[in-house]
CSV table of C-alpha atoms in Angstrom, one decimal:
chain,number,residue,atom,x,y,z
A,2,UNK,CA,25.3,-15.3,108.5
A,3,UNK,CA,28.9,-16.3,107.2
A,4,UNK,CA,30.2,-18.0,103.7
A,5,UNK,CA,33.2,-17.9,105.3
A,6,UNK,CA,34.9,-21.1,103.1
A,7,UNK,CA,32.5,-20.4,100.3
A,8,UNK,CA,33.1,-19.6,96.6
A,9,UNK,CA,30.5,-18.3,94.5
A,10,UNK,CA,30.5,-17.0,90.4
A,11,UNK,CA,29.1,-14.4,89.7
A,12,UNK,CA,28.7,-14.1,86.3
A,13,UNK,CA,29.5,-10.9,83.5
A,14,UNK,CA,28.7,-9.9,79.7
A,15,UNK,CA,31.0,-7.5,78.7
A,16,UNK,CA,28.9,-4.0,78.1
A,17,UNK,CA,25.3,-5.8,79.3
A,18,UNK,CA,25.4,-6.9,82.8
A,19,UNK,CA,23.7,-4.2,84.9
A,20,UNK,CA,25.7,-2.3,87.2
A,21,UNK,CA,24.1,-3.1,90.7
A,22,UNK,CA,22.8,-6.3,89.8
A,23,UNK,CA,26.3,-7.4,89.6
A,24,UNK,CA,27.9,-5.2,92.0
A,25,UNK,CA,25.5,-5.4,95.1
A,26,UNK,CA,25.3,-9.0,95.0
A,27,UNK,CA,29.5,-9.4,94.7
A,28,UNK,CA,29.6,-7.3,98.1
A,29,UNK,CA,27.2,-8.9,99.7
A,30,UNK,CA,29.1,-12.0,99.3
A,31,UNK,CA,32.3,-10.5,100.0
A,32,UNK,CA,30.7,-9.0,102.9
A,33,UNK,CA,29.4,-11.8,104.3
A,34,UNK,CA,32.9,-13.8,104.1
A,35,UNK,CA,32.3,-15.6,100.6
A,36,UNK,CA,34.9,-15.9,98.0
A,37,UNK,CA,33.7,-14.7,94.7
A,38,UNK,CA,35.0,-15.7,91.2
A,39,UNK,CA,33.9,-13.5,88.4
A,40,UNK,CA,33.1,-15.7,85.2
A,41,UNK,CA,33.0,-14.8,81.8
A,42,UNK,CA,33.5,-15.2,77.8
A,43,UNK,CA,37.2,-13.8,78.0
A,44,UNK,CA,39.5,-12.6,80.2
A,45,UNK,CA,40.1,-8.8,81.1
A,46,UNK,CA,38.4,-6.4,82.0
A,47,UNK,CA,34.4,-5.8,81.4
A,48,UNK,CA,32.0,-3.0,82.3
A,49,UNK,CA,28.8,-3.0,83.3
A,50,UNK,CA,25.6,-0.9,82.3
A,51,UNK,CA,23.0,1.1,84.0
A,52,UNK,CA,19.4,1.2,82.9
A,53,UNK,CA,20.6,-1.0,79.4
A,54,UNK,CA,22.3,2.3,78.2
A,55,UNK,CA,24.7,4.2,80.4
A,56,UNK,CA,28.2,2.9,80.8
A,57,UNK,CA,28.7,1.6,84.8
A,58,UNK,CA,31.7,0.2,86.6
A,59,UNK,CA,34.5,-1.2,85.2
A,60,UNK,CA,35.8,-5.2,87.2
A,61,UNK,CA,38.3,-7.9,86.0
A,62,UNK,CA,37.3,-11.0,84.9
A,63,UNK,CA,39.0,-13.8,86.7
A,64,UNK,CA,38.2,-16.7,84.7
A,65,UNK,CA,36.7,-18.0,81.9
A,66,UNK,CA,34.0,-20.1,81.1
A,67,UNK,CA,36.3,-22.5,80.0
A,68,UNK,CA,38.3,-22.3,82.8
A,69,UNK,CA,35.3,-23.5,85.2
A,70,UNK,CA,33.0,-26.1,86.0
A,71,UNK,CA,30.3,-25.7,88.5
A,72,UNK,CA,31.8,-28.7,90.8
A,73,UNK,CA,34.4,-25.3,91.8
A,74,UNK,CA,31.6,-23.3,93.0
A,75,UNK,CA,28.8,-23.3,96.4
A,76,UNK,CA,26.7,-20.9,94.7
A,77,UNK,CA,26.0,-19.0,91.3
A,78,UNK,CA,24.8,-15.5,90.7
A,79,UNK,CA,23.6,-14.5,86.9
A,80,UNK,CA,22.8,-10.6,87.1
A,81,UNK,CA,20.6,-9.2,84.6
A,82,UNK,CA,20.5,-6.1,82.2
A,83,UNK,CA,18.8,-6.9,79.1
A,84,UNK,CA,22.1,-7.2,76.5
A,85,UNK,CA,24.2,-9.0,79.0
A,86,UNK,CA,21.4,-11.7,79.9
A,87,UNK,CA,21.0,-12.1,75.8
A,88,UNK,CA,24.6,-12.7,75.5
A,89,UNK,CA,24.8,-15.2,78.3
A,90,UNK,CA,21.3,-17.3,76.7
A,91,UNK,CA,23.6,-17.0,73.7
A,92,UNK,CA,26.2,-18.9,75.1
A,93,UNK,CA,26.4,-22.4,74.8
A,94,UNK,CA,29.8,-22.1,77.2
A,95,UNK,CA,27.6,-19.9,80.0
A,96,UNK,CA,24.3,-21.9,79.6
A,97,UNK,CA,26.1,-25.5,80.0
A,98,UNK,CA,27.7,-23.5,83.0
A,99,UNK,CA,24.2,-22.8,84.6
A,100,UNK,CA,22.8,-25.9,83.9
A,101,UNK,CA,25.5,-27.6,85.7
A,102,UNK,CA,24.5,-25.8,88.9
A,103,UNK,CA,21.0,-27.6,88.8
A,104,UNK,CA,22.4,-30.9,87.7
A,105,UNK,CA,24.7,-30.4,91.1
A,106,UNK,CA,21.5,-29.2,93.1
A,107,UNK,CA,23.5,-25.9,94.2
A,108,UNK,CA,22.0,-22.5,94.6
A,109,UNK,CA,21.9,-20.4,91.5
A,110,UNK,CA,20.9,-16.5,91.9
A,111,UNK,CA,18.7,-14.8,89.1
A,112,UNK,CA,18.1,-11.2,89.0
A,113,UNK,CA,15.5,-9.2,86.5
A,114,UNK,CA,16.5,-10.5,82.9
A,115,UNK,CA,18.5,-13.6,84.1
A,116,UNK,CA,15.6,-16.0,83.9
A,117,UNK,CA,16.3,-15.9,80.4
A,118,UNK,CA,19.4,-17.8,81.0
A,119,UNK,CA,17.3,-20.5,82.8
A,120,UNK,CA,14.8,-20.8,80.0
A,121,UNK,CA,18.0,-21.6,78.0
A,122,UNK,CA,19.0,-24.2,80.5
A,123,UNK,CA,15.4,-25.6,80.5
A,124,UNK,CA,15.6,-26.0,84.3
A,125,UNK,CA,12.8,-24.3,84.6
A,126,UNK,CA,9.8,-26.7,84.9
A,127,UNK,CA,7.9,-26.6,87.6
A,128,UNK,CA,9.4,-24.1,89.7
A,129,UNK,CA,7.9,-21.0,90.9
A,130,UNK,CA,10.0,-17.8,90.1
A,131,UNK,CA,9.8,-13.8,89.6
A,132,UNK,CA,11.8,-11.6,86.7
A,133,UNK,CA,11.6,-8.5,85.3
A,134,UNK,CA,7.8,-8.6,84.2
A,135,UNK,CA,8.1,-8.6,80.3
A,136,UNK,CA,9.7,-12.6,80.9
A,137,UNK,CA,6.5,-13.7,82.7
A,138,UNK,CA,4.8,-15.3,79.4
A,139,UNK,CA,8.6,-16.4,78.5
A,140,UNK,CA,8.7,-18.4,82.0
A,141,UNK,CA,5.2,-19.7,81.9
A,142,UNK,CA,6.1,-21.1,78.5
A,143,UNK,CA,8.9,-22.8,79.4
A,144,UNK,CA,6.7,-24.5,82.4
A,145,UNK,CA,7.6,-22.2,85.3
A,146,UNK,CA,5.5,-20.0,87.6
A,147,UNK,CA,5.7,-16.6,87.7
A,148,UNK,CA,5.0,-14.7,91.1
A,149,UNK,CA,5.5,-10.9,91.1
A,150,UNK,CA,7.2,-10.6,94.8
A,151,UNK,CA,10.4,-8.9,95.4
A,152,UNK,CA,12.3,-12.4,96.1
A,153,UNK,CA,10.7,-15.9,95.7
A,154,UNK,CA,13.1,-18.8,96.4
A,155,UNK,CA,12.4,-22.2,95.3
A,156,UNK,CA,14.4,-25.0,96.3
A,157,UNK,CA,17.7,-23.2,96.2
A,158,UNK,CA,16.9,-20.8,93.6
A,159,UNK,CA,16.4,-17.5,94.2
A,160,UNK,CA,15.0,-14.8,91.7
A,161,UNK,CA,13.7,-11.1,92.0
A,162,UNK,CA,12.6,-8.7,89.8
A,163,UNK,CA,14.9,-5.6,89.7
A,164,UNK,CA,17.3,-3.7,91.4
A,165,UNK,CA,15.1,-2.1,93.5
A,166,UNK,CA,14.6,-5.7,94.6
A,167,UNK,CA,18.5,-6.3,95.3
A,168,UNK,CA,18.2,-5.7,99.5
A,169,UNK,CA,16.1,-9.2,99.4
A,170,UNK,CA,17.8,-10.6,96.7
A,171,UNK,CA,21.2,-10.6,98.6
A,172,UNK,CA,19.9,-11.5,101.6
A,173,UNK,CA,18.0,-14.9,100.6
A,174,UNK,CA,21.2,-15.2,98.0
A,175,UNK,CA,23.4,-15.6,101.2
A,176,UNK,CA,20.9,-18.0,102.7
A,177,UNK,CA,20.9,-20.1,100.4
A,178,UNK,CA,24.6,-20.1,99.5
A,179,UNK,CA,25.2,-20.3,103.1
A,180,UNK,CA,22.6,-23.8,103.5
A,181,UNK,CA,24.1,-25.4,100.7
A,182,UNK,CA,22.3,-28.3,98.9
A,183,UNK,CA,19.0,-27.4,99.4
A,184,UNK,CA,16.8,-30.7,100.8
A,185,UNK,CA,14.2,-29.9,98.1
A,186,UNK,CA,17.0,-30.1,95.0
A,187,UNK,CA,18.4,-32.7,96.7
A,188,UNK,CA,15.0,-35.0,96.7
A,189,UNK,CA,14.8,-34.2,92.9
A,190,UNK,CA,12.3,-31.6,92.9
């Protein structure tokens, strides 16, 4: 499958994204063909985590959220890690960002802590969904379903659990990104 002519944001908190959440997914796009724009609070350079705690890669920030609106984009990827998901929920820059992805009906990519950033987006309402397990009670509050399966899609969002999760994750991410405007998002679902 090819996103050749496809650009998708991958998203970054500075010291909080977690290192193969961000980095597997990024290749995968590559990979497959896909342009990939790394979005975050400033410009420079960011590193990533493993496990919350130890320091992982180091990868340039290309834009800003201010520099971007989702219209640029096919696709969006929000990686988790604990911190890093905090900071993006914190972000009223980052969450207007996400939102705008479901407003647009494109496909948005959650990994592990990220559903915290669609709780923050309230786009979460009726869909069916997975995450790290400790946001389960966070995503059935704010009127999802939570399914504990390595990848669940749902009208062009897809979500998994953890990186042990990231073989599936990338390769319904590319899928989706790769179908575009899912017929489900499109119908208003």
């Amino acid at each position: 499958m090819t996103l050749q002519g496809k650009s998708v944001a991958v998203l970054i908190a500075p010291r909080g994204t977690e290192e193969p959440e961000f980095s597997k997914p990024k290749q995968a796009i590559e990979e497959a063909g896909g342009k990939v724009t790394v979005v975050s609070f400033e410009t420079g350079v960011a590193r990533t985590v493993n496990s919350d705690l130890d320091e992982g890669g180091s990868y340039t920030i290309d834009k800003t959220f201010a520099e971007v609106k989702a219209d640029d984009f096919d696709g969006l990827v929000v990686p988790g890690g604990t911190v890093g998901a905090d900071k993006l929920r914190g972000s009223g820059e980052a969450i207007g960002f996400i939102r705008a992805f479901f407003d647009q009906k494109k496909p948005v990519a959650a990994i592990c802590h990220a559903p915290w950033t669609l709780i923050e987006a309230d786009v979460l309402k009726g869909r069916s969904l997975t995450s790290y397990p400790t946001l389960k009670v966070d995503i059935e509050n704010a009127g999802g379903t939570w399914v504990n399966d390595e990848v669940v899609v749902d009208n062009g969002l897809v979500t998994s659990r953890d990186p042990n999760d990231l073989p599936a994750f990338c390769a319904k991410l590319i899928e989706e990104v790769a179908a575009g405007v899912s017929a489900g998002l499109a119908a208003g679902k």
